[in-house]
mmCIF file of C-alpha atoms in Angstrom:
data_model
loop_
_atom_site.group_PDB
_atom_site.id
_atom_site.type_symbol
_atom_site.label_atom_id
_atom_site.label_comp_id
_atom_site.label_asym_id
_atom_site.label_seq_id
_atom_site.Cartn_x
_atom_site.Cartn_y
_atom_site.Cartn_z
ATOM 1 C CA MET A 1 -8.672 131.271 29.605
ATOM 2 C CA GLN A 2 -9.256 128.884 27.420
ATOM 3 C CA GLY A 3 -9.992 125.357 29.799
ATOM 4 C CA ASN A 4 -9.570 122.329 28.349
ATOM 5 C CA ARG A 5 -8.752 124.279 24.818
ATOM 6 C CA HIS A 6 -5.446 123.510 23.683
ATOM 7 C CA ARG A 7 -3.692 127.111 22.565
ATOM 8 C CA VAL A 8 -2.954 127.810 19.130
ATOM 9 C CA ILE A 9 0.504 129.693 18.088
ATOM 10 C CA VAL A 10 1.053 131.748 15.722
ATOM 11 C CA THR A 11 4.903 130.717 14.305
ATOM 12 C CA GLY A 12 4.465 132.568 10.886
ATOM 13 C CA ILE A 13 3.335 136.146 9.262
ATOM 14 C CA GLY A 14 3.460 136.730 5.988
ATOM 15 C CA LEU A 15 2.136 140.298 4.146
ATOM 16 C CA VAL A 16 2.081 141.714 0.960
ATOM 17 C CA THR A 17 0.354 145.277 0.617
ATOM 18 C CA ALA A 18 0.353 148.569 -0.382
ATOM 19 C CA ILE A 19 2.824 149.867 1.282
ATOM 20 C CA GLY A 20 5.501 147.106 1.782
ATOM 21 C CA GLN A 21 5.648 143.630 -0.279
ATOM 22 C CA ASP A 22 6.795 142.182 3.457
ATOM 23 C CA ARG A 23 5.721 142.123 7.220
ATOM 24 C CA LEU A 24 8.490 144.154 8.274
ATOM 25 C CA THR A 25 8.154 146.929 5.985
ATOM 26 C CA THR A 26 4.692 146.908 6.352
ATOM 27 C CA TRP A 27 4.453 147.542 9.968
ATOM 28 C CA ALA A 28 7.819 150.041 9.555
ATOM 29 C CA ASN A 29 5.692 152.374 7.121
ATOM 30 C CA LEU A 30 2.304 151.601 9.331
ATOM 31 C CA LEU A 31 4.014 152.685 12.081
ATOM 32 C CA ALA A 32 5.438 155.488 10.537
ATOM 33 C CA GLY A 33 2.452 156.643 9.119
ATOM 34 C CA LYS A 34 2.493 156.387 5.680
ATOM 35 C CA SER A 35 -0.013 155.583 3.045
ATOM 36 C CA GLY A 36 0.215 152.997 0.032
ATOM 37 C CA ILE A 37 -3.311 154.904 -1.039
ATOM 38 C CA GLN A 38 -2.437 157.620 -4.454
ATOM 39 C CA LEU A 39 -4.345 158.798 -7.482
ATOM 40 C CA VAL A 40 -4.864 156.545 -10.537
ATOM 41 C CA CYS A 41 -6.243 156.880 -13.568
ATOM 42 C CA ILE A 42 -8.066 153.944 -14.915
ATOM 43 C CA PRO A 43 -9.143 154.171 -18.294
ATOM 44 C CA GLN A 44 -11.841 151.474 -18.298
ATOM 45 C CA PHE A 45 -13.838 153.335 -15.678
ATOM 46 C CA SER A 46 -13.500 157.453 -15.761
ATOM 47 C CA ASP A 47 -10.705 159.391 -17.018
ATOM 48 C CA THR A 48 -11.031 160.788 -13.688
ATOM 49 C CA PRO A 49 -8.115 159.713 -10.621
ATOM 50 C CA LEU A 50 -9.368 158.077 -8.094
ATOM 51 C CA PRO A 51 -7.885 157.418 -4.499
ATOM 52 C CA LEU A 52 -6.443 153.758 -4.472
ATOM 53 C CA ALA A 53 -3.943 151.668 -3.059
ATOM 54 C CA ILE A 54 -2.046 148.908 -5.300
ATOM 55 C CA VAL A 55 0.670 147.203 -4.830
ATOM 56 C CA ASP A 56 3.655 148.561 -6.820
ATOM 57 C CA LYS A 57 5.928 146.484 -9.564
ATOM 58 C CA LEU A 58 4.705 143.382 -8.361
ATOM 59 C CA CYS A 59 4.681 140.890 -11.023
ATOM 60 C CA SER A 60 4.942 136.922 -11.355
ATOM 61 C CA ALA A 61 7.751 135.283 -13.790
ATOM 62 C CA ASP A 62 4.623 132.653 -14.535
ATOM 63 C CA VAL A 63 2.549 133.671 -17.227
ATOM 64 C CA LEU A 64 -0.467 131.543 -15.749
ATOM 65 C CA GLN A 65 -0.733 132.830 -12.808
ATOM 66 C CA THR A 66 -3.759 135.167 -11.561
ATOM 67 C CA ARG A 67 -2.759 138.043 -9.681
ATOM 68 C CA ALA A 68 -4.298 137.123 -6.606
ATOM 69 C CA GLN A 69 -2.538 133.993 -6.739
ATOM 70 C CA CYS A 70 0.876 135.469 -6.631
ATOM 71 C CA LEU A 71 0.228 137.989 -3.895
ATOM 72 C CA VAL A 72 -1.045 135.217 -2.196
ATOM 73 C CA LEU A 73 2.160 133.324 -2.355
ATOM 74 C CA LYS A 74 4.180 135.388 -2.187
ATOM 75 C CA ALA A 75 2.411 136.410 1.792
ATOM 76 C CA VAL A 76 2.359 132.512 1.983
ATOM 77 C CA SER A 77 5.878 131.384 1.423
ATOM 78 C CA GLU A 78 6.848 134.699 4.012
ATOM 79 C CA ALA A 79 4.905 133.260 6.723
ATOM 80 C CA ILE A 80 6.090 129.255 5.831
ATOM 81 C CA ALA A 81 9.717 130.770 5.916
ATOM 82 C CA ASP A 82 8.973 133.235 8.859
ATOM 83 C CA ALA A 83 7.522 130.097 11.421
ATOM 84 C CA GLY A 84 11.101 128.188 10.251
ATOM 85 C CA LEU A 85 9.503 125.513 7.496
ATOM 86 C CA VAL A 86 10.277 124.229 4.941
ATOM 87 C CA LEU A 87 7.859 122.094 2.250
ATOM 88 C CA PRO A 88 6.694 119.923 1.571
ATOM 89 C CA LEU A 89 4.022 120.267 4.650
ATOM 90 C CA PRO A 90 1.996 117.156 4.114
ATOM 91 C CA SER A 91 -0.087 117.038 7.189
ATOM 92 C CA CYS A 92 -0.469 120.959 7.220
ATOM 93 C CA GLY A 93 -4.439 122.229 7.051
ATOM 94 C CA ILE A 94 -5.063 125.337 4.561
ATOM 95 C CA VAL A 95 -7.711 128.286 4.649
ATOM 96 C CA VAL A 96 -7.612 130.308 2.087
ATOM 97 C CA GLY A 97 -10.009 133.387 1.880
ATOM 98 C CA SER A 98 -10.898 135.813 -1.373
ATOM 99 C CA SER A 99 -14.194 138.243 -1.596
ATOM 100 C CA ARG A 100 -12.885 138.673 -5.524
ATOM 101 C CA ALA A 101 -10.798 135.607 -6.401
ATOM 102 C CA ASN A 102 -9.702 136.071 -10.283
ATOM 103 C CA GLN A 103 -12.239 138.880 -10.642
ATOM 104 C CA LEU A 104 -10.032 140.941 -12.503
ATOM 105 C CA GLU A 105 -8.427 137.598 -15.439
ATOM 106 C CA LEU A 106 -12.932 137.544 -15.481
ATOM 107 C CA GLU A 107 -13.046 140.698 -16.349
ATOM 108 C CA THR A 108 -10.434 141.009 -18.858
ATOM 109 C CA ALA A 109 -11.081 137.275 -20.519
ATOM 110 C CA LEU A 110 -14.607 138.528 -21.138
ATOM 111 C CA CYS A 111 -13.207 141.377 -23.579
ATOM 112 C CA SER A 112 -10.334 139.114 -24.957
ATOM 113 C CA ASP A 113 -9.802 135.721 -26.436
ATOM 114 C CA ARG A 114 -7.572 134.904 -23.891
ATOM 115 C CA PHE A 115 -9.391 131.692 -23.516
ATOM 116 C CA LYS A 116 -9.405 130.361 -26.915
ATOM 117 C CA ASP A 117 -5.779 130.746 -26.517
ATOM 118 C CA ARG A 118 -4.405 126.815 -25.190
ATOM 119 C CA SER A 119 -1.488 128.524 -23.436
ATOM 120 C CA GLY A 120 -3.256 130.962 -21.687
ATOM 121 C CA ILE A 121 -5.164 130.744 -18.174
ATOM 122 C CA SER A 122 -8.238 128.568 -18.543
ATOM 123 C CA TRP A 123 -11.296 129.639 -17.005
ATOM 124 C CA LEU A 124 -11.327 126.684 -14.798
ATOM 125 C CA SER A 125 -8.089 128.099 -12.932
ATOM 126 C CA LEU A 126 -10.346 131.151 -11.887
ATOM 127 C CA LEU A 127 -12.893 129.208 -9.861
ATOM 128 C CA PRO A 128 -12.999 130.878 -6.710
ATOM 129 C CA GLY A 129 -11.588 127.722 -4.732
ATOM 130 C CA ASN A 130 -8.460 127.481 -6.898
ATOM 131 C CA ILE A 131 -6.855 129.861 -4.931
ATOM 132 C CA ALA A 132 -7.018 128.085 -2.187
ATOM 133 C CA SER A 133 -5.822 124.954 -4.696
ATOM 134 C CA GLU A 134 -3.022 126.645 -5.025
ATOM 135 C CA VAL A 135 -1.940 127.096 -1.757
ATOM 136 C CA ALA A 136 -2.453 123.475 -1.111
ATOM 137 C CA ALA A 137 -0.322 122.385 -4.854
ATOM 138 C CA TYR A 138 2.769 124.534 -3.371
ATOM 139 C CA THR A 139 2.736 123.660 0.140
ATOM 140 C CA GLN A 140 1.933 120.045 -1.360
ATOM 141 C CA THR A 141 -0.230 118.968 2.097
ATOM 142 C CA GLN A 142 -2.786 116.193 2.231
ATOM 143 C CA SER A 143 -5.067 117.738 4.793
ATOM 144 C CA VAL A 144 -7.799 120.246 4.705
ATOM 145 C CA VAL A 145 -8.159 122.935 2.699
ATOM 146 C CA MET A 146 -10.854 124.943 3.027
ATOM 147 C CA SER A 147 -11.562 128.722 1.236
ATOM 148 C CA PRO A 148 -14.192 130.584 3.186
ATOM 149 C CA MET A 149 -15.696 133.773 1.261
ATOM 150 C CA ALA A 150 -17.594 136.246 4.006
ATOM 151 C CA ALA A 151 -17.410 139.722 2.277
ATOM 152 C CA CYS A 152 -14.688 142.003 4.397
ATOM 153 C CA ALA A 153 -14.933 139.591 7.000
ATOM 154 C CA THR A 154 -13.096 136.909 5.337
ATOM 155 C CA GLY A 155 -10.181 137.287 7.053
ATOM 156 C CA ASN A 156 -11.264 136.606 10.446
ATOM 157 C CA TRP A 157 -13.172 134.053 9.038
ATOM 158 C CA ALA A 158 -10.413 132.654 7.752
ATOM 159 C CA ILE A 159 -8.681 132.319 10.952
ATOM 160 C CA ALA A 160 -11.670 131.091 12.325
ATOM 161 C CA GLN A 161 -11.754 128.110 10.687
ATOM 162 C CA ALA A 162 -8.551 127.322 10.532
ATOM 163 C CA TYR A 163 -8.308 127.518 14.585
ATOM 164 C CA GLU A 164 -10.780 125.018 14.749
ATOM 165 C CA ALA A 165 -9.416 122.680 12.806
ATOM 166 C CA ILE A 166 -6.491 122.963 14.800
ATOM 167 C CA GLN A 167 -8.894 122.906 18.181
ATOM 168 C CA MET A 168 -10.815 119.388 16.566
ATOM 169 C CA GLY A 169 -7.320 117.689 16.172
ATOM 170 C CA THR A 170 -8.015 117.801 12.147
ATOM 171 C CA CYS A 171 -4.893 119.048 12.092
ATOM 172 C CA GLU A 172 -2.046 119.986 14.410
ATOM 173 C CA MET A 173 -0.654 122.946 11.665
ATOM 174 C CA ALA A 174 -2.125 125.350 9.682
ATOM 175 C CA ILE A 175 -1.831 128.120 7.319
ATOM 176 C CA ALA A 176 -5.122 130.990 6.901
ATOM 177 C CA ALA A 177 -4.886 132.875 4.281
ATOM 178 C CA ALA A 178 -6.633 135.860 2.660
ATOM 179 C CA VAL A 179 -6.234 137.715 -0.581
ATOM 180 C CA ASP A 180 -7.782 140.230 -2.806
ATOM 181 C CA ALA A 181 -6.707 141.945 -5.874
ATOM 182 C CA PRO A 182 -9.914 144.293 -6.523
ATOM 183 C CA ILE A 183 -8.856 147.114 -8.489
ATOM 184 C CA THR A 184 -10.892 146.622 -11.745
ATOM 185 C CA PRO A 185 -13.941 148.564 -13.553
ATOM 186 C CA LEU A 186 -17.096 146.075 -11.822
ATOM 187 C CA SER A 187 -15.142 146.485 -8.611
ATOM 188 C CA ILE A 188 -14.994 150.036 -9.334
ATOM 189 C CA ALA A 189 -18.257 150.979 -10.444
ATOM 190 C CA GLY A 190 -20.047 148.502 -8.246
ATOM 191 C CA PHE A 191 -18.980 150.364 -5.238
ATOM 192 C CA HIS A 192 -19.346 153.726 -7.329
ATOM 193 C CA GLN A 193 -22.772 152.785 -7.913
ATOM 194 C CA LEU A 194 -23.555 152.539 -3.698
ATOM 195 C CA GLY A 195 -21.961 156.237 -3.170
ATOM 196 C CA ALA A 196 -19.591 154.118 -1.226
ATOM 197 C CA MET A 197 -16.319 155.227 -3.129
ATOM 198 C CA ALA A 198 -13.975 158.263 -1.534
ATOM 199 C CA ARG A 199 -13.036 160.599 -4.010
ATOM 200 C CA THR A 200 -9.891 161.612 -2.804
ATOM 201 C CA GLY A 201 -8.419 159.760 0.301
ATOM 202 C CA LEU A 202 -9.673 157.247 2.821
ATOM 203 C CA TYR A 203 -10.269 159.439 6.019
ATOM 204 C CA PRO A 204 -11.115 156.613 8.961
ATOM 205 C CA PHE A 205 -13.368 158.332 11.765
ATOM 206 C CA SER A 206 -13.066 162.108 10.447
ATOM 207 C CA CYS A 207 -14.880 164.263 10.456
ATOM 208 C CA GLU A 208 -14.025 164.779 6.820
ATOM 209 C CA ARG A 209 -14.490 160.913 5.761
ATOM 210 C CA GLU A 210 -16.374 160.626 2.257
ATOM 211 C CA GLY A 211 -15.883 156.954 1.562
ATOM 212 C CA LEU A 212 -13.931 153.744 1.160
ATOM 213 C CA VAL A 213 -10.886 153.195 -0.938
ATOM 214 C CA LEU A 214 -10.158 150.302 -3.206
ATOM 215 C CA GLY A 215 -6.629 148.093 -2.201
ATOM 216 C CA GLU A 216 -5.179 145.188 -2.941
ATOM 217 C CA GLY A 217 -2.762 142.608 -1.242
ATOM 218 C CA ALA A 218 -2.881 139.505 1.053
ATOM 219 C CA ALA A 219 -1.472 138.630 4.359
ATOM 220 C CA ALA A 220 -1.027 134.633 5.204
ATOM 221 C CA ILE A 221 -0.192 133.878 9.210
ATOM 222 C CA VAL A 222 1.126 129.690 9.970
ATOM 223 C CA MET A 223 -0.893 128.367 13.620
ATOM 224 C CA GLU A 224 -0.010 125.756 15.522
ATOM 225 C CA SER A 225 -1.083 123.998 18.608
ATOM 226 C CA GLU A 226 0.940 123.759 21.603
ATOM 227 C CA ARG A 227 2.084 120.180 20.905
ATOM 228 C CA SER A 228 3.177 121.220 17.331
ATOM 229 C CA LEU A 229 4.887 124.283 18.418
ATOM 230 C CA ARG A 230 7.152 122.135 21.069
ATOM 231 C CA GLN A 231 7.557 119.022 18.977
ATOM 232 C CA ARG A 232 9.507 121.135 16.743
ATOM 233 C CA GLN A 233 11.144 123.081 19.344
ATOM 234 C CA GLN A 234 13.346 119.925 19.956
ATOM 235 C CA SER A 235 15.021 119.776 16.675
ATOM 236 C CA LEU A 236 15.461 123.758 16.021
ATOM 237 C CA GLU A 237 17.698 126.783 17.563
ATOM 238 C CA ARG A 238 14.851 128.896 18.491
ATOM 239 C CA ILE A 239 11.325 129.386 16.555
ATOM 240 C CA ASP A 240 9.678 132.850 17.085
ATOM 241 C CA ASN A 241 5.892 133.198 18.711
ATOM 242 C CA HIS A 242 4.222 135.808 16.718
ATOM 243 C CA GLY A 243 1.053 135.538 19.797
ATOM 244 C CA GLU A 244 -1.828 133.217 20.594
ATOM 245 C CA ILE A 245 -5.605 132.658 19.276
ATOM 246 C CA LEU A 246 -7.776 133.427 22.279
ATOM 247 C CA GLY A 247 -10.905 133.133 20.016
ATOM 248 C CA PHE A 248 -13.486 134.108 18.349
ATOM 249 C CA GLY A 249 -17.098 135.304 17.624
ATOM 250 C CA PHE A 250 -19.616 135.539 14.701
ATOM 251 C CA THR A 251 -22.450 136.402 13.872
ATOM 252 C CA ASN A 252 -24.960 137.956 11.469
ATOM 253 C CA ASP A 253 -27.054 140.701 11.367
ATOM 254 C CA ALA A 254 -29.694 139.922 8.898
ATOM 255 C CA TRP A 255 -30.787 143.538 8.361
ATOM 256 C CA HIS A 256 -29.484 144.597 4.655
ATOM 257 C CA GLN A 257 -27.503 143.577 1.976
ATOM 258 C CA THR A 258 -24.745 146.634 2.203
ATOM 259 C CA SER A 259 -25.607 148.708 4.918
ATOM 260 C CA PRO A 260 -24.876 147.751 9.038
ATOM 261 C CA ASP A 261 -27.177 147.329 11.702
ATOM 262 C CA PRO A 262 -27.120 150.760 12.919
ATOM 263 C CA GLN A 263 -27.521 149.861 16.454
ATOM 264 C CA HIS A 264 -25.166 147.190 15.804
ATOM 265 C CA ILE A 265 -26.564 144.417 17.836
ATOM 266 C CA GLY A 266 -25.549 141.488 16.416
ATOM 267 C CA ALA A 267 -22.068 143.080 15.900
ATOM 268 C CA GLU A 268 -22.212 142.889 20.201
ATOM 269 C CA ARG A 269 -23.165 139.739 20.423
ATOM 270 C CA ALA A 270 -20.100 138.408 18.260
ATOM 271 C CA ILE A 271 -18.034 140.438 20.981
ATOM 272 C CA HIS A 272 -19.504 139.422 23.572
ATOM 273 C CA ASP A 273 -19.912 135.006 22.454
ATOM 274 C CA CYS A 274 -15.767 136.044 21.249
ATOM 275 C CA LEU A 275 -14.888 136.989 25.254
ATOM 276 C CA GLU A 276 -17.310 134.477 26.591
ATOM 277 C CA ARG A 277 -15.472 131.970 24.614
ATOM 278 C CA ILE A 278 -11.828 132.914 26.158
ATOM 279 C CA GLY A 279 -13.338 134.161 29.511
ATOM 280 C CA ILE A 280 -12.600 137.458 30.049
ATOM 281 C CA ASN A 281 -14.569 140.740 30.142
ATOM 282 C CA THR A 282 -14.861 143.423 28.315
ATOM 283 C CA LYS A 283 -12.292 145.981 30.423
ATOM 284 C CA ASP A 284 -9.312 143.262 29.625
ATOM 285 C CA VAL A 285 -8.908 143.746 26.009
ATOM 286 C CA ASP A 286 -6.397 146.595 25.271
ATOM 287 C CA HIS A 287 -6.153 147.153 22.068
ATOM 288 C CA ILE A 288 -8.757 146.943 19.185
ATOM 289 C CA ASN A 289 -7.888 147.012 15.510
ATOM 290 C CA LEU A 290 -11.276 148.801 14.320
ATOM 291 C CA HIS A 291 -13.543 148.368 10.513
ATOM 292 C CA GLY A 292 -13.351 151.600 10.081
ATOM 293 C CA THR A 293 -14.000 151.883 6.192
ATOM 294 C CA GLY A 294 -14.420 155.546 5.719
ATOM 295 C CA THR A 295 -17.805 155.926 5.534
ATOM 296 C CA GLN A 296 -20.476 157.484 6.784
ATOM 297 C CA ARG A 297 -22.972 154.437 8.340
ATOM 298 C CA ASN A 298 -20.319 152.366 9.175
ATOM 299 C CA ASP A 299 -17.836 154.422 11.265
ATOM 300 C CA ALA A 300 -21.057 156.132 13.058
ATOM 301 C CA ALA A 301 -22.427 152.417 13.885
ATOM 302 C CA GLU A 302 -18.755 151.206 14.981
ATOM 303 C CA ALA A 303 -17.988 154.377 16.913
ATOM 304 C CA ALA A 304 -21.031 153.905 19.147
ATOM 305 C CA LEU A 305 -20.464 150.442 19.644
ATOM 306 C CA VAL A 306 -17.502 151.159 21.133
ATOM 307 C CA ALA A 307 -18.530 153.110 23.600
ATOM 308 C CA ARG A 308 -21.338 151.010 24.483
ATOM 309 C CA VAL A 309 -19.083 147.922 24.687
ATOM 310 C CA PHE A 310 -15.976 149.332 26.204
ATOM 311 C CA PRO A 311 -16.980 152.449 28.494
ATOM 312 C CA HIS A 312 -12.573 151.575 29.417
ATOM 313 C CA THR A 313 -11.491 153.185 26.839
ATOM 314 C CA PRO A 314 -9.081 150.411 25.283
ATOM 315 C CA ALA A 315 -6.735 152.217 22.444
ATOM 316 C CA LEU A 316 -8.512 151.821 19.047
ATOM 317 C CA SER A 317 -5.989 151.767 16.095
ATOM 318 C CA ALA A 318 -7.631 151.962 12.163
ATOM 319 C CA THR A 319 -5.404 150.936 9.445
ATOM 320 C CA LYS A 320 -7.603 151.118 6.297
ATOM 321 C CA GLY A 321 -5.486 154.496 5.794
ATOM 322 C CA ALA A 322 -2.509 152.457 5.061
ATOM 323 C CA THR A 323 -3.641 149.797 2.943
ATOM 324 C CA GLY A 324 -6.669 150.681 1.883
ATOM 325 C CA HIS A 325 -9.716 148.564 1.842
ATOM 326 C CA VAL A 326 -8.869 145.179 0.677
ATOM 327 C CA LEU A 327 -12.335 143.508 1.462
ATOM 328 C CA GLY A 328 -11.541 140.076 2.060
ATOM 329 C CA ALA A 329 -7.874 139.953 2.680
ATOM 330 C CA THR A 330 -7.996 143.392 4.989
ATOM 331 C CA GLY A 331 -8.907 141.767 8.096
ATOM 332 C CA MET A 332 -6.209 138.986 7.864
ATOM 333 C CA MET A 333 -4.013 142.001 7.419
ATOM 334 C CA GLU A 334 -5.270 143.755 10.533
ATOM 335 C CA ALA A 335 -5.099 140.333 12.098
ATOM 336 C CA ILE A 336 -1.528 140.377 11.456
ATOM 337 C CA PHE A 337 -1.054 143.997 13.284
ATOM 338 C CA CYS A 338 -3.510 143.271 16.137
ATOM 339 C CA LEU A 339 -0.666 140.128 16.589
ATOM 340 C CA LEU A 340 2.463 142.563 15.584
ATOM 341 C CA SER A 341 1.048 145.566 18.103
ATOM 342 C CA LEU A 342 0.909 142.968 21.134
ATOM 343 C CA LYS A 343 4.799 141.527 20.303
ATOM 344 C CA GLU A 344 5.950 144.775 19.977
ATOM 345 C CA GLN A 345 4.521 146.696 22.036
ATOM 346 C CA VAL A 346 3.981 149.660 19.982
ATOM 347 C CA LEU A 347 0.031 150.876 18.551
ATOM 348 C CA PRO A 348 0.149 151.600 15.352
ATOM 349 C CA PRO A 349 -2.145 155.175 14.256
ATOM 350 C CA CYS A 350 -5.170 155.640 12.706
ATOM 351 C CA THR A 351 -3.525 156.771 9.119
ATOM 352 C CA GLY A 352 -5.652 158.930 7.891
ATOM 353 C CA LEU A 353 -7.534 160.917 10.510
ATOM 354 C CA ARG A 354 -7.963 164.324 10.592
ATOM 355 C CA SER A 355 -10.393 165.935 13.253
ATOM 356 C CA PRO A 356 -11.707 162.769 15.037
ATOM 357 C CA ASP A 357 -15.566 162.859 14.667
ATOM 358 C CA PHE A 358 -15.884 161.020 17.692
ATOM 359 C CA ASP A 359 -14.717 160.966 21.506
ATOM 360 C CA LEU A 360 -12.931 157.846 21.561
ATOM 361 C CA ASN A 361 -9.222 156.780 22.571
ATOM 362 C CA PHE A 362 -8.006 156.717 18.724
ATOM 363 C CA THR A 363 -5.086 156.694 18.202
ATOM 364 C CA LEU A 364 -3.109 160.007 16.279
ATOM 365 C CA LYS A 365 0.682 158.396 16.139
ATOM 366 C CA ALA A 366 2.608 154.460 17.015
ATOM 367 C CA SER A 367 3.269 154.949 20.939
ATOM 368 C CA ARG A 368 4.100 152.363 23.602
ATOM 369 C CA ALA A 369 1.725 151.083 25.820
ATOM 370 C CA LYS A 370 1.497 147.762 27.557
ATOM 371 C CA LEU A 371 -0.576 145.339 26.189
ATOM 372 C CA GLU A 372 -1.788 141.462 26.684
ATOM 373 C CA ILE A 373 -5.325 140.774 24.481
ATOM 374 C CA ALA A 374 -5.989 142.715 20.855
ATOM 375 C CA MET A 375 -9.276 142.512 19.118
ATOM 376 C CA ASN A 376 -10.014 142.618 15.910
ATOM 377 C CA PHE A 377 -13.372 143.942 13.952
ATOM 378 C CA SER A 378 -14.584 143.046 10.645
ATOM 379 C CA PHE A 379 -17.596 143.536 9.234
ATOM 380 C CA GLY A 380 -18.757 142.953 5.782
ATOM 381 C CA PHE A 381 -21.536 143.571 3.163
ATOM 382 C CA GLY A 382 -24.890 140.795 4.198
ATOM 383 C CA GLY A 383 -24.734 141.522 7.858
ATOM 384 C CA GLN A 384 -21.640 139.749 8.200
ATOM 385 C CA ASN A 385 -19.885 140.304 12.045
ATOM 386 C CA ALA A 386 -16.305 138.995 12.655
ATOM 387 C CA VAL A 387 -14.543 139.539 15.595
ATOM 388 C CA VAL A 388 -11.108 137.572 16.536
ATOM 389 C CA ALA A 389 -9.344 138.035 19.862
ATOM 390 C CA PHE A 390 -5.403 137.351 20.479
ATOM 391 C CA GLY A 391 -3.124 137.227 23.345
ATOM 392 C CA ARG A 392 0.863 138.661 23.813
ATOM 393 C CA SER A 393 3.103 135.893 23.168
ATOM 394 C CA ALA A 394 4.278 134.229 26.886
ATOM 395 C CA ASN A 395 7.853 133.928 25.436
#
């Protein structure tokens, strides 16, 4: 389907979410319809509890490590182990994206004398690109290191940049990861001012939807060229294959800072760009993991987009009701859910969907299905439209 372009295979997966601190636990809880969203009181913001999706009891023994660094290194280490790799990885490309980066520690520092203590975290270590640098240091790579930021489309951007690095021959293997720990007074206040915060929970595409719920976590995948995988398979008994990155499409609405284009014209073009790059039609898509933020505007625009572009009604999932909206990391998490759906031939449910507000083929509970191609939709502030397609493993 990709002409003369090299295949890019996913051989490792790592997840840290509000419903599980590894891929197996997260996937099992997602299929069971569990949600990591709980009512939590944030004293710095309000005495009224807010629905939030927090990674429970995650801490670092290293006092110099930020929460975002702790989250992403846990996900990356799992992905590396899952791929059957061992450190160091000097030739591995690194692409780590984040929307809020180390905002939690920056906000804390503004209210303390932390930076005056030489043993504390320095402000240099809190710069946004430093998370990618930390992963690069952990893997001891001497290859390309990138740190994309495209709001809530960041996760898909990280996959695309790693994919292109392998396609161009910059590296034979790359780790794409994304992380966010956005549960801070500033983030909460900002989304509250926008009128986007939910009061009780996240109900994507439901008549009851009332807004988004912030979550935290990280996700990582190991991507390899087919040649790299074959070379490694000569010396190892077995390397698991989670699926294939088929292609992507990216556009911008040039419409509004926060609101999507009501017609989703840019998003539709991103979908068609992705399909044309792969060489398939819309009817070839079996499953879509929707962006599904639970807000009035996004869900309505996305539902209209799917109805217009995919009249054959592929199976639809929306998983933020389980993980919360993890901003820059959410697309990477949902990309992994697409890969696991293809591998296990199981559709994850639209967690939180109570009364469907749109006549679409929503997955209300986990179910078996024959799946060959899945797509992941991510739409970010600033009109960012990011679509990535995945293929079922040939193994």
